[in-house]
Amino acid sequence: MNAFFRTWIWPVAVFLAVILGWAGACQLFKIPPYILPGPIAVLNAVIERRENLWFAFRVTAFEAAGGYVLSIVAGIIIALFFAQSAAIRRSLYPYTILLQTVPIVAIAPLILMWFGSGTRSVMLVAFIICLFPIIANTTQGLISVPRNLVDLFIMSNASKMQMLLDLRLPHAVPNLFIGLRISGGISVIGAITGELFASSNAVGQGGPWLFDHLCQQPASDRLPVRPGADGQRPGFPLLFPRGLLRMAAAAQMA
Amino acid sequence: MINPHPASTTADGQTARSTPGPPFITLRDVTKTWPNGTTVLSQIQMDVAKGDFISLIGPSGCGKSTLLRLISGLSPMSTGFIQIDGMIPENAREIMSFIFQDATLLPWRTVSRNVELGLELQGGETRTGRSAKARELLKLVGLESVADHYPRQLSGGMKMRVSIARALAIRPKILLMDEPFGALDEMTRDFLNEEVLRLREVDKFTTFFVTHSVSEAVFLSNRIMVLKANPGQIHREIQVPFPNPRVASLRSAPEFLSLVGEVSSALRAVKSQK
């Protein structure tokens, strides 16, 4: 009991401090609710809109998880291929870096244009953003086996397959997990980015669809988003960061 | 004392020195040059009888570890030839085990499964058979109680004993040891030296042992090769006449100490040549 208490006292204290600080700041500085609503207002909005939010959460979670799982399978296969030779890595690695450095907001519209703006395309956006961390980390793990361990396997006349299954793959597992941790988080960003573009075609069904839906309602101080001046959906530059923040908040609360 | 391989013990052991005919291992004009032109080993000649315990000692850069890699076939020689029981090194791996400076245990396998590794990679043995063999070997090195532990739970000395058990599991005729106890404290090292000699009584494997420690070399070997560097060559061979089995008290015997002195002065001579 005592140990349990010591484990949880600080995380709980910090959480309460953040919530109280947030509520206090809203009160103290008289921040209008359409700039920053207090925690209670947000909680009320979540409860009030729980059905919509829950639906949106499930759609987005499905898309994010789908892209994530696909990226794990494809990433491991590609990493196994990359681990075969330095020539392969030198020739193909730059393209994976390209995949990583080109902003996902630049790729997403193309994918939606090519593959239509359904769940599949959104999943593909999540997949692309998740792929690089898996490839990079797994490849690193596969090729960084200590030389002595490789020699040990050579001395046992191990086949290439044994070398891969009994040495390289298990050795790469910790690295793979680093990749999984990074990609797990960004898969949601990928899915939401995909949805933003999908919803601009009025076909998306996830968070941004809900966002649109909410924006079209009369302005309400319980809603933590400000609609455009004339009640229209706000322009894209405005929508993008807020939409992300809001969806992140919704995901946390749901 | 427990003997996991009763069948072969005496056969190898007794014929070791008396059999005429070709030596067990032959090295002729063995030379190794790196791609950048450095000659690391030059014109090494050696005849090794079954059951020999040969220590390779010398300053760093004399190529003693490289020589071990050439004998194991892990690294190709530039010129010359090595014959092991009538085979080239690459084909003789089934009768050789290599023990590295670090224990090279697989961290994701238990101690017992680590010992099984060689048998598993070779195939031809059931899982239960392998596991039984691993237990026997762990008993032999006194580690049966940690068979289901993971390597990270063991001390450095225990890890090394697991590594030795793994090497012995395939019943090698030749054991190649590359400074296996270099990273251990002196007490553990002395203990493991005695363990190696005790285990050798069982299978009489022929051993190449790379070391920096003179007393370790004298305690273990029947032949000590003192190597010089630039290029690596055998400077001098020193025979160690002490009979087996050797006991810990040998280390304080006057003959032992005088031989340690002799090897040390040979090493000094080699170093000053540089």
Short mmCIF file of C-alpha atoms in Angstrom, two decimals:
data_model
loop_
_atom_site.label_atom_id
_atom_site.label_comp_id
_atom_site.label_asym_id
_atom_site.label_seq_id
_atom_site.Cartn_x
_atom_site.Cartn_y
_atom_site.Cartn_z
CA MET A 1 0.00 0.00 0.00
CA ASN A 2 2.77 2.32 0.99
CA ALA A 3 4.70 1.45 -2.15
CA PHE A 4 1.58 2.00 -4.23
CA PHE A 5 1.14 5.38 -2.63
CA ARG A 6 4.74 6.38 -3.27
CA THR A 7 4.48 5.29 -6.89
CA TRP A 8 1.38 7.33 -7.64
CA ILE A 9 1.57 10.36 -5.38
CA TRP A 10 3.69 12.49 -7.71
CA PRO A 11 2.00 11.71 -11.02
CA VAL A 12 -1.38 12.40 -9.44
CA ALA A 13 -0.14 15.57 -7.78
CA VAL A 14 1.29 16.88 -11.05
CA PHE A 15 -1.94 16.07 -12.89
CA LEU A 16 -4.03 17.93 -10.32
CA ALA A 17 -1.63 20.87 -10.36
CA VAL A 18 -1.93 21.17 -14.15
CA ILE A 19 -5.73 21.01 -14.07
CA LEU A 20 -5.96 23.49 -11.19
CA GLY A 21 -3.43 25.79 -12.86
CA TRP A 22 -5.47 25.70 -16.06
CA ALA A 23 -8.76 26.40 -14.28
CA GLY A 24 -7.13 29.05 -12.12
CA ALA A 25 -5.56 30.82 -15.09
CA CYS A 26 -8.90 30.95 -16.88
CA GLN A 27 -10.50 32.50 -13.83
CA LEU A 28 -7.70 34.80 -12.84
CA PHE A 29 -6.98 36.32 -16.26
CA LYS A 30 -10.65 36.27 -17.26
CA ILE A 31 -9.85 34.44 -20.46
CA PRO A 32 -12.94 34.31 -22.65
CA PRO A 33 -14.10 30.70 -23.15
CA TYR A 34 -13.74 30.97 -26.94
CA ILE A 35 -9.98 31.59 -26.46
CA LEU A 36 -9.39 29.01 -23.76
CA PRO A 37 -12.27 27.27 -22.00
CA GLY A 38 -11.64 25.91 -18.54
CA PRO A 39 -11.31 22.20 -17.78
CA ILE A 40 -14.87 21.90 -16.56
CA ALA A 41 -16.22 23.42 -19.76
CA VAL A 42 -14.13 21.02 -21.84
CA LEU A 43 -15.27 18.08 -19.78
CA ASN A 44 -18.89 19.18 -20.17
CA ALA A 45 -18.46 19.48 -23.92
CA VAL A 46 -16.94 16.01 -24.05
CA ILE A 47 -19.81 14.54 -22.06
CA GLU A 48 -22.38 16.36 -24.08
CA ARG A 49 -20.86 15.29 -27.39
CA ARG A 50 -19.73 11.87 -26.24
CA GLU A 51 -21.47 9.97 -28.97
CA ASN A 52 -19.95 12.02 -31.74
CA LEU A 53 -16.55 11.99 -30.09
CA TRP A 54 -16.66 8.27 -29.43
CA PHE A 55 -17.56 7.62 -33.04
CA ALA A 56 -14.80 9.95 -34.25
CA PHE A 57 -12.34 8.34 -31.86
CA ARG A 58 -13.12 4.88 -33.19
CA VAL A 59 -12.76 5.93 -36.81
CA THR A 60 -9.45 7.66 -36.19
CA ALA A 61 -8.16 4.88 -33.95
CA PHE A 62 -8.99 2.31 -36.60
CA GLU A 63 -7.20 4.29 -39.30
CA ALA A 64 -4.17 4.96 -37.09
CA ALA A 65 -3.95 1.36 -35.90
CA GLY A 66 -4.34 0.03 -39.44
CA GLY A 67 -1.51 2.21 -40.74
CA TYR A 68 0.61 1.32 -37.72
CA VAL A 69 0.20 -2.44 -38.14
CA LEU A 70 0.87 -2.21 -41.87
CA SER A 71 4.01 -0.17 -41.23
CA ILE A 72 5.27 -2.76 -38.73
CA VAL A 73 4.86 -5.61 -41.19
CA ALA A 74 6.27 -3.69 -44.16
CA GLY A 75 8.98 -2.02 -42.06
CA ILE A 76 10.33 -5.31 -40.74
CA ILE A 77 10.33 -6.88 -44.21
CA ILE A 78 12.12 -3.86 -45.68
CA ALA A 79 14.60 -3.83 -42.78
CA LEU A 80 15.37 -7.52 -43.36
CA PHE A 81 16.04 -6.68 -46.99
CA PHE A 82 18.21 -3.69 -46.04
CA ALA A 83 20.23 -5.84 -43.63
CA GLN A 84 21.37 -8.08 -46.49
CA SER A 85 24.08 -5.79 -47.82
CA ALA A 86 25.65 -2.37 -47.51
CA ALA A 87 25.10 -1.84 -51.25
CA ILE A 88 21.34 -2.25 -50.81
CA ARG A 89 21.37 0.22 -47.94
CA ARG A 90 23.45 2.75 -49.84
CA SER A 91 21.13 2.53 -52.84
CA LEU A 92 17.75 2.56 -51.13
CA TYR A 93 18.17 4.24 -47.76
CA PRO A 94 18.07 7.78 -49.22
CA TYR A 95 14.53 7.16 -50.43
CA THR A 96 13.34 6.21 -46.98
CA ILE A 97 14.91 9.39 -45.64
CA LEU A 98 13.10 11.29 -48.38
CA LEU A 99 9.91 9.68 -47.15
CA GLN A 100 10.68 10.95 -43.68
CA THR A 101 11.75 14.49 -44.53
CA VAL A 102 9.02 15.43 -47.00
CA PRO A 103 6.25 16.80 -44.75
CA ILE A 104 3.29 14.51 -44.44
CA VAL A 105 0.98 17.47 -45.21
CA ALA A 106 2.61 17.59 -48.65
CA ILE A 107 2.18 13.87 -49.27
CA ALA A 108 -1.31 13.45 -47.86
CA PRO A 109 -3.20 15.41 -50.58
CA LEU A 110 -1.43 13.40 -53.27
CA ILE A 111 -2.37 10.11 -51.69
CA LEU A 112 -5.99 11.19 -51.34
CA MET A 113 -5.96 12.33 -54.93
CA TRP A 114 -4.52 9.02 -56.12
CA PHE A 115 -6.43 6.60 -53.97
CA GLY A 116 -9.61 8.52 -53.22
CA SER A 117 -10.49 9.99 -49.86
CA GLY A 118 -11.68 6.91 -47.99
CA THR A 119 -10.47 5.14 -44.89
CA ARG A 120 -7.93 3.27 -46.99
CA SER A 121 -6.17 6.48 -48.03
CA VAL A 122 -6.11 7.86 -44.51
CA MET A 123 -4.61 4.58 -43.35
CA LEU A 124 -2.00 4.92 -46.07
CA VAL A 125 -1.02 8.37 -44.78
CA ALA A 126 -0.62 6.92 -41.28
CA PHE A 127 1.35 4.04 -42.78
CA ILE A 128 3.79 6.36 -44.55
CA ILE A 129 4.50 8.46 -41.49
CA CYS A 130 5.02 5.31 -39.37
CA LEU A 131 7.24 3.48 -41.80
CA PHE A 132 10.58 5.24 -41.43
CA PRO A 133 11.11 4.83 -37.66
CA ILE A 134 10.42 1.10 -37.99
CA ILE A 135 12.77 0.65 -40.96
CA ALA A 136 15.56 2.77 -39.51
CA ASN A 137 15.57 1.25 -36.03
CA THR A 138 15.08 -2.36 -37.09
CA THR A 139 17.79 -2.12 -39.75
CA GLN A 140 20.14 -0.65 -37.18
CA GLY A 141 19.44 -3.53 -34.82
CA LEU A 142 19.90 -6.13 -37.54
CA ILE A 143 23.27 -4.83 -38.70
CA SER A 144 24.77 -3.92 -35.33
CA VAL A 145 25.25 -7.48 -34.06
CA PRO A 146 28.69 -7.65 -32.37
CA ARG A 147 31.33 -9.29 -34.55
CA ASN A 148 32.16 -11.88 -31.91
CA LEU A 149 28.57 -13.13 -31.91
CA VAL A 150 28.63 -13.40 -35.69
CA ASP A 151 31.92 -15.29 -35.46
CA LEU A 152 30.42 -17.58 -32.84
CA PHE A 153 27.65 -18.49 -35.28
CA ILE A 154 30.14 -18.95 -38.12
CA MET A 155 32.17 -21.31 -35.94
CA SER A 156 28.99 -23.35 -35.42
CA ASN A 157 28.53 -23.56 -39.21
CA ALA A 158 25.24 -21.69 -38.85
CA SER A 159 23.26 -21.21 -42.06
CA LYS A 160 22.27 -17.73 -43.24
CA MET A 161 18.74 -18.46 -42.10
CA GLN A 162 19.88 -19.49 -38.62
CA MET A 163 22.04 -16.39 -38.45
CA LEU A 164 18.98 -14.29 -39.22
CA LEU A 165 16.40 -16.04 -37.04
CA ASP A 166 18.55 -16.98 -34.06
CA LEU A 167 20.90 -14.02 -33.99
CA ARG A 168 20.04 -10.93 -36.01
CA LEU A 169 16.29 -10.80 -35.40
CA PRO A 170 16.39 -11.35 -31.63
CA HIS A 171 19.25 -8.88 -31.40
CA ALA A 172 17.15 -6.29 -33.27
CA VAL A 173 14.12 -6.61 -30.99
CA PRO A 174 15.08 -3.77 -28.60
CA ASN A 175 15.66 -1.48 -31.59
CA LEU A 176 12.38 -2.58 -33.15
CA PHE A 177 10.62 -1.58 -29.95
CA ILE A 178 12.11 1.91 -30.12
CA GLY A 179 10.66 2.15 -33.62
CA LEU A 180 7.30 0.84 -32.41
CA ARG A 181 7.17 3.43 -29.66
CA ILE A 182 7.90 6.34 -32.00
CA SER A 183 5.53 5.13 -34.72
CA GLY A 184 2.74 4.35 -32.27
CA GLY A 185 2.54 8.01 -31.35
CA ILE A 186 2.86 9.48 -34.81
CA SER A 187 0.38 7.06 -36.38
CA VAL A 188 -2.39 9.20 -34.85
CA ILE A 189 -0.87 12.35 -36.36
CA GLY A 190 -0.75 10.57 -39.72
CA ALA A 191 -4.36 9.48 -39.49
CA ILE A 192 -5.55 12.96 -38.50
CA THR A 193 -3.55 14.61 -41.26
CA GLY A 194 -5.12 12.21 -43.71
CA GLU A 195 -8.57 12.96 -42.31
CA LEU A 196 -8.06 16.71 -42.64
CA PHE A 197 -7.60 16.34 -46.36
CA ALA A 198 -10.21 13.67 -46.67
CA SER A 199 -12.76 15.85 -44.89
CA SER A 200 -11.99 18.80 -47.13
CA ASN A 201 -13.41 16.58 -49.83
CA ALA A 202 -16.43 16.10 -47.61
CA VAL A 203 -15.91 12.35 -47.50
CA GLY A 204 -13.82 12.02 -44.35
CA GLN A 205 -15.45 10.46 -41.35
CA GLY A 206 -13.03 10.88 -38.48
CA GLY A 207 -12.17 13.78 -36.22
CA PRO A 208 -12.20 16.59 -38.81
CA TRP A 209 -15.58 15.44 -39.99
CA LEU A 210 -16.77 16.01 -36.48
CA PHE A 211 -14.90 19.30 -36.43
CA ASP A 212 -16.82 20.45 -39.49
CA HIS A 213 -19.97 19.20 -37.98
CA LEU A 214 -19.42 21.16 -34.81
CA CYS A 215 -18.36 24.29 -36.63
CA GLN A 216 -21.56 24.41 -38.56
CA GLN A 217 -23.53 24.72 -35.37
CA PRO A 218 -24.25 28.12 -33.86
CA ALA A 219 -21.32 29.50 -31.89
CA SER A 220 -21.38 28.23 -28.38
CA ASP A 221 -19.07 29.13 -25.56
CA ARG A 222 -18.99 25.49 -24.50
CA LEU A 223 -17.20 24.62 -27.72
CA PRO A 224 -13.49 25.07 -27.50
CA VAL A 225 -13.29 26.09 -31.15
CA ARG A 226 -14.12 29.38 -32.66
CA PRO A 227 -15.98 29.23 -35.92
CA GLY A 228 -15.07 31.58 -38.73
CA ALA A 229 -16.38 35.13 -38.45
CA ASP A 230 -19.40 34.50 -40.61
CA GLY A 231 -20.19 31.10 -39.14
CA GLN A 232 -18.38 29.35 -41.97
CA ARG A 233 -15.70 26.83 -41.46
CA PRO A 234 -12.43 28.63 -40.69
CA GLY A 235 -9.79 28.78 -43.37
CA PHE A 236 -7.36 25.92 -43.57
CA PRO A 237 -4.32 27.59 -41.92
CA LEU A 238 -6.40 28.33 -38.89
CA LEU A 239 -8.03 24.96 -38.85
CA PHE A 240 -4.96 22.86 -39.02
CA PRO A 241 -3.17 23.36 -35.70
CA ARG A 242 -6.35 23.80 -33.72
CA GLY A 243 -7.91 20.75 -35.26
CA LEU A 244 -4.89 18.73 -34.26
CA LEU A 245 -4.87 20.07 -30.73
CA ARG A 246 -8.55 19.51 -30.36
CA MET A 247 -8.40 16.00 -31.64
CA ALA A 248 -5.48 15.22 -29.39
CA ALA A 249 -7.52 16.53 -26.47
CA ALA A 250 -10.53 14.54 -27.57
CA ALA A 251 -8.45 11.41 -27.87
CA GLN A 252 -7.07 11.88 -24.38
CA MET A 253 -10.44 12.45 -22.84
CA ALA A 254 -12.24 9.68 -24.67
CA MET B 1 34.25 -36.16 -10.74
CA ILE B 2 31.53 -36.15 -13.32
CA ASN B 3 32.43 -37.19 -16.78
CA PRO B 4 29.88 -36.28 -19.43
CA HIS B 5 31.70 -38.04 -22.24
CA PRO B 6 33.07 -41.29 -20.86
CA ALA B 7 33.56 -42.96 -24.25
CA SER B 8 36.33 -40.81 -25.61
CA THR B 9 38.28 -39.81 -22.55
CA THR B 10 41.11 -42.26 -22.50
CA ALA B 11 41.34 -42.86 -26.22
CA ASP B 12 42.37 -39.30 -27.02
CA GLY B 13 44.32 -38.81 -23.87
CA GLN B 14 46.59 -41.79 -23.96
CA THR B 15 47.48 -41.70 -27.60
CA ALA B 16 48.24 -38.02 -27.37
CA ARG B 17 52.00 -37.95 -27.36
CA SER B 18 53.04 -41.48 -28.27
CA THR B 19 51.50 -41.83 -31.74
CA PRO B 20 54.01 -41.34 -34.52
CA GLY B 21 52.81 -40.00 -37.84
CA PRO B 22 51.66 -36.58 -38.98
CA PRO B 23 51.05 -34.01 -36.25
CA PHE B 24 47.47 -33.16 -35.33
CA ILE B 25 47.77 -29.55 -36.43
CA THR B 26 50.37 -28.16 -38.82
CA LEU B 27 51.14 -24.56 -39.68
CA ARG B 28 53.58 -23.90 -42.51
CA ASP B 29 54.86 -20.48 -43.59
CA VAL B 30 51.64 -18.91 -42.39
CA THR B 31 51.62 -15.24 -43.35
CA LYS B 32 48.87 -12.68 -42.97
CA THR B 33 48.99 -9.28 -44.64
CA TRP B 34 46.26 -6.69 -44.18
CA PRO B 35 44.85 -5.01 -47.28
CA ASN B 36 46.83 -1.88 -46.37
CA GLY B 37 50.09 -3.81 -46.72
CA THR B 38 50.90 -4.35 -43.03
CA THR B 39 52.28 -7.81 -42.41
CA VAL B 40 50.76 -8.91 -39.15
CA LEU B 41 52.08 -12.47 -39.17
CA SER B 42 55.08 -13.73 -41.06
CA GLN B 43 56.26 -17.27 -41.75
CA ILE B 44 54.72 -19.00 -38.73
CA GLN B 45 55.68 -22.67 -38.41
CA MET B 46 54.12 -24.93 -35.83
CA ASP B 47 53.50 -28.62 -35.25
CA VAL B 48 50.94 -29.39 -32.62
CA ALA B 49 50.30 -32.81 -31.09
CA LYS B 50 46.94 -33.98 -29.82
CA GLY B 51 46.38 -32.74 -26.29
CA ASP B 52 48.91 -29.91 -26.44
CA PHE B 53 48.08 -26.79 -24.47
CA ILE B 54 49.75 -23.94 -26.29
CA SER B 55 49.80 -20.40 -24.95
CA LEU B 56 50.45 -17.50 -27.31
CA ILE B 57 51.92 -14.54 -25.52
CA GLY B 58 53.47 -11.33 -26.80
CA PRO B 59 53.14 -7.56 -27.01
CA SER B 60 49.97 -6.11 -28.47
CA GLY B 61 50.08 -6.08 -32.25
CA CYS B 62 52.11 -9.28 -32.46
CA GLY B 63 49.21 -11.02 -34.19
CA LYS B 64 48.44 -13.65 -31.56
CA SER B 65 44.69 -13.11 -31.83
CA THR B 66 44.99 -13.03 -35.61
CA LEU B 67 46.78 -16.37 -35.51
CA LEU B 68 43.83 -17.80 -33.58
CA ARG B 69 41.43 -16.45 -36.20
CA LEU B 70 43.50 -18.03 -38.97
CA ILE B 71 43.47 -21.42 -37.24
CA SER B 72 39.70 -21.17 -36.75
CA GLY B 73 39.20 -20.19 -40.38
CA LEU B 74 37.38 -17.02 -39.33
CA SER B 75 39.94 -15.02 -41.25
CA PRO B 76 41.75 -16.18 -44.39
CA MET B 77 45.55 -16.33 -44.42
CA SER B 78 47.48 -14.58 -47.15
CA THR B 79 50.01 -17.32 -47.89
CA GLY B 80 51.08 -20.58 -46.29
CA PHE B 81 48.95 -23.44 -45.13
CA ILE B 82 47.21 -24.76 -42.06
CA GLN B 83 46.09 -28.35 -41.70
CA ILE B 84 43.90 -29.51 -38.84
CA ASP B 85 43.44 -33.25 -38.49
CA GLY B 86 43.84 -33.51 -42.26
CA MET B 87 41.39 -30.67 -43.00
CA ILE B 88 41.61 -27.02 -43.94
CA PRO B 89 40.43 -24.75 -41.09
CA GLU B 90 37.04 -23.92 -42.65
CA ASN B 91 36.18 -27.62 -42.78
CA ALA B 92 37.44 -28.36 -39.29
CA ARG B 93 34.97 -26.12 -37.46
CA GLU B 94 32.95 -29.07 -36.27
CA ILE B 95 35.83 -30.17 -34.06
CA MET B 96 36.73 -26.65 -32.90
CA SER B 97 35.24 -24.26 -30.37
CA PHE B 98 36.16 -20.63 -30.01
CA ILE B 99 35.97 -18.81 -26.67
CA PHE B 100 36.06 -15.03 -27.01
CA GLN B 101 37.36 -12.41 -24.64
CA ASP B 102 33.84 -11.42 -23.70
CA ALA B 103 31.52 -14.29 -22.88
CA THR B 104 29.40 -13.60 -26.03
CA LEU B 105 26.26 -15.03 -24.44
CA LEU B 106 22.95 -14.30 -26.14
CA PRO B 107 21.10 -12.05 -23.66
CA TRP B 108 17.67 -13.25 -24.79
CA ARG B 109 18.43 -16.88 -23.96
CA THR B 110 18.65 -18.51 -20.58
CA VAL B 111 21.99 -19.90 -19.42
CA SER B 112 20.91 -23.39 -20.35
CA ARG B 113 19.68 -22.37 -23.80
CA ASN B 114 22.97 -20.55 -24.35
CA VAL B 115 24.87 -23.73 -23.64
CA GLU B 116 22.63 -25.55 -26.11
CA LEU B 117 23.35 -23.07 -28.89
CA GLY B 118 26.14 -24.99 -30.64
CA LEU B 119 24.21 -28.26 -30.57
CA GLU B 120 21.11 -26.50 -31.81
CA LEU B 121 22.88 -24.87 -34.76
CA GLN B 122 24.49 -28.16 -35.72
CA GLY B 123 21.14 -29.92 -35.61
CA GLY B 124 20.78 -33.65 -35.26
CA GLU B 125 19.77 -33.63 -31.61
CA THR B 126 16.33 -33.46 -30.05
CA ARG B 127 15.37 -30.61 -27.80
CA THR B 128 15.27 -32.83 -24.73
CA GLY B 129 18.64 -34.34 -25.66
CA ARG B 130 20.18 -30.89 -25.98
CA SER B 131 18.69 -29.73 -22.75
CA ALA B 132 19.98 -32.80 -20.90
CA LYS B 133 23.46 -32.22 -22.29
CA ALA B 134 23.35 -28.58 -21.29
CA ARG B 135 22.42 -29.52 -17.72
CA GLU B 136 25.29 -31.99 -17.56
CA LEU B 137 27.77 -29.38 -18.73
CA LEU B 138 26.44 -26.76 -16.35
CA LYS B 139 26.87 -29.29 -13.57
CA LEU B 140 30.43 -29.81 -14.76
CA VAL B 141 31.22 -26.09 -14.46
CA GLY B 142 29.24 -25.83 -11.21
CA LEU B 143 26.43 -23.66 -12.53
CA GLU B 144 23.44 -25.99 -12.59
CA SER B 145 21.67 -23.77 -10.07
CA VAL B 146 21.53 -20.84 -12.51
CA ALA B 147 20.49 -22.86 -15.58
CA ASP B 148 17.25 -20.92 -15.96
CA HIS B 149 18.72 -17.50 -15.22
CA TYR B 150 19.50 -14.95 -17.90
CA PRO B 151 23.10 -13.86 -18.55
CA ARG B 152 22.53 -10.37 -17.14
CA GLN B 153 21.91 -11.96 -13.73
CA LEU B 154 25.39 -13.52 -13.64
CA SER B 155 28.79 -12.18 -12.62
CA GLY B 156 31.61 -11.88 -15.16
CA GLY B 157 33.26 -15.08 -13.96
CA MET B 158 30.01 -17.03 -14.12
CA LYS B 159 29.34 -15.76 -17.64
CA MET B 160 32.75 -17.00 -18.68
CA ARG B 161 32.04 -20.42 -17.20
CA VAL B 162 28.79 -20.54 -19.19
CA SER B 163 30.78 -19.61 -22.28
CA ILE B 164 33.19 -22.46 -21.57
CA ALA B 165 30.32 -24.88 -21.01
CA ARG B 166 28.83 -23.83 -24.34
CA ALA B 167 32.16 -24.34 -26.09
CA LEU B 168 32.54 -27.82 -24.60
CA ALA B 169 28.96 -28.85 -25.42
CA ILE B 170 29.87 -29.84 -28.97
CA ARG B 171 32.75 -31.92 -27.58
CA PRO B 172 35.48 -30.10 -29.47
CA LYS B 173 38.84 -31.68 -30.12
CA ILE B 174 40.35 -28.21 -30.30
CA LEU B 175 39.62 -25.24 -28.07
CA LEU B 176 40.67 -21.77 -29.20
CA MET B 177 40.65 -19.22 -26.41
CA ASP B 178 41.27 -15.55 -27.12
CA GLU B 179 42.21 -13.88 -23.83
CA PRO B 180 39.15 -15.39 -22.18
CA PHE B 181 39.96 -14.24 -18.67
CA GLY B 182 41.53 -10.86 -19.51
CA ALA B 183 38.62 -8.86 -18.12
CA LEU B 184 38.32 -10.77 -14.85
CA ASP B 185 39.87 -10.07 -11.46
CA GLU B 186 42.86 -12.13 -10.43
CA MET B 187 41.08 -14.42 -7.98
CA THR B 188 38.40 -15.32 -10.49
CA ARG B 189 41.05 -15.80 -13.13
CA ASP B 190 43.07 -18.19 -10.96
CA PHE B 191 39.93 -20.13 -10.17
CA LEU B 192 38.97 -20.39 -13.83
CA ASN B 193 42.49 -21.46 -14.76
CA GLU B 194 42.11 -24.38 -12.39
CA GLU B 195 38.68 -25.07 -13.89
CA VAL B 196 40.10 -25.18 -17.39
CA LEU B 197 42.74 -27.71 -16.37
CA ARG B 198 40.15 -29.81 -14.57
CA LEU B 199 37.83 -29.80 -17.59
CA ARG B 200 40.73 -30.65 -19.85
CA GLU B 201 41.32 -33.82 -17.87
CA VAL B 202 37.92 -34.98 -19.13
CA ASP B 203 38.24 -34.53 -22.87
CA LYS B 204 41.96 -33.82 -23.41
CA PHE B 205 41.16 -31.20 -26.01
CA THR B 206 44.03 -29.51 -27.77
CA THR B 207 44.12 -25.87 -26.75
CA PHE B 208 45.39 -22.58 -28.13
CA PHE B 209 45.30 -19.92 -25.49
CA VAL B 210 46.01 -16.24 -26.13
CA THR B 211 46.94 -14.34 -23.00
CA HIS B 212 48.77 -11.35 -21.60
CA SER B 213 49.40 -13.02 -18.27
CA VAL B 214 52.71 -14.84 -17.89
CA SER B 215 51.71 -16.81 -14.80
CA GLU B 216 48.48 -17.89 -16.44
CA ALA B 217 50.43 -19.15 -19.45
CA VAL B 218 52.91 -21.06 -17.29
CA PHE B 219 50.20 -22.53 -15.11
CA LEU B 220 48.10 -23.82 -17.99
CA SER B 221 50.37 -24.71 -20.88
CA ASN B 222 52.82 -27.35 -21.82
CA ARG B 223 54.19 -25.09 -24.57
CA ILE B 224 54.45 -21.29 -24.55
CA MET B 225 55.04 -19.40 -27.79
CA VAL B 226 56.49 -15.97 -27.22
CA LEU B 227 55.63 -13.81 -30.21
CA LYS B 228 57.30 -10.63 -31.38
CA ALA B 229 55.60 -7.84 -33.30
CA ASN B 230 56.26 -6.07 -36.65
CA PRO B 231 55.96 -8.53 -38.23
CA GLY B 232 54.43 -11.12 -35.92
CA GLN B 233 56.75 -14.08 -35.59
CA ILE B 234 57.44 -16.78 -33.04
CA HIS B 235 60.41 -15.42 -31.13
CA ARG B 236 60.88 -18.38 -28.87
CA GLU B 237 59.14 -21.49 -27.67
CA ILE B 238 59.36 -22.37 -23.98
CA GLN B 239 58.42 -25.85 -22.78
CA VAL B 240 56.62 -26.19 -19.47
CA PRO B 241 57.65 -29.50 -17.86
CA PHE B 242 55.16 -29.65 -14.97
CA PRO B 243 53.06 -32.83 -15.00
CA ASN B 244 49.27 -32.88 -15.05
CA PRO B 245 47.07 -32.65 -13.09
CA ARG B 246 48.38 -29.36 -11.75
CA VAL B 247 47.14 -27.90 -8.50
CA ALA B 248 46.83 -24.34 -7.24
CA SER B 249 49.87 -24.69 -4.96
CA LEU B 250 52.07 -25.05 -8.04
CA ARG B 251 51.89 -21.27 -8.35
CA SER B 252 54.14 -20.78 -5.34
CA ALA B 253 56.63 -23.53 -6.23
CA PRO B 254 60.17 -22.26 -6.96
CA GLU B 255 60.33 -24.06 -10.34
CA PHE B 256 57.11 -22.34 -11.32
CA LEU B 257 58.39 -18.93 -10.33
CA SER B 258 61.69 -19.39 -12.13
CA LEU B 259 59.82 -20.37 -15.30
CA VAL B 260 57.62 -17.29 -14.94
CA GLY B 261 60.84 -15.30 -14.71
CA GLU B 262 62.15 -16.93 -17.88
CA VAL B 263 59.01 -16.18 -19.88
CA SER B 264 58.95 -12.63 -18.56
CA SER B 265 62.52 -11.99 -19.64
CA ALA B 266 61.75 -13.43 -23.08
CA LEU B 267 58.84 -10.99 -23.28
CA ARG B 268 61.07 -8.11 -22.24
CA ALA B 269 63.57 -9.05 -24.92
CA VAL B 270 60.79 -9.06 -27.50
CA LYS B 271 59.46 -5.71 -26.40
CA SER B 272 62.87 -4.03 -26.42
CA GLN B 273 63.43 -5.21 -30.00
CA LYS B 274 60.57 -3.00 -31.05
#
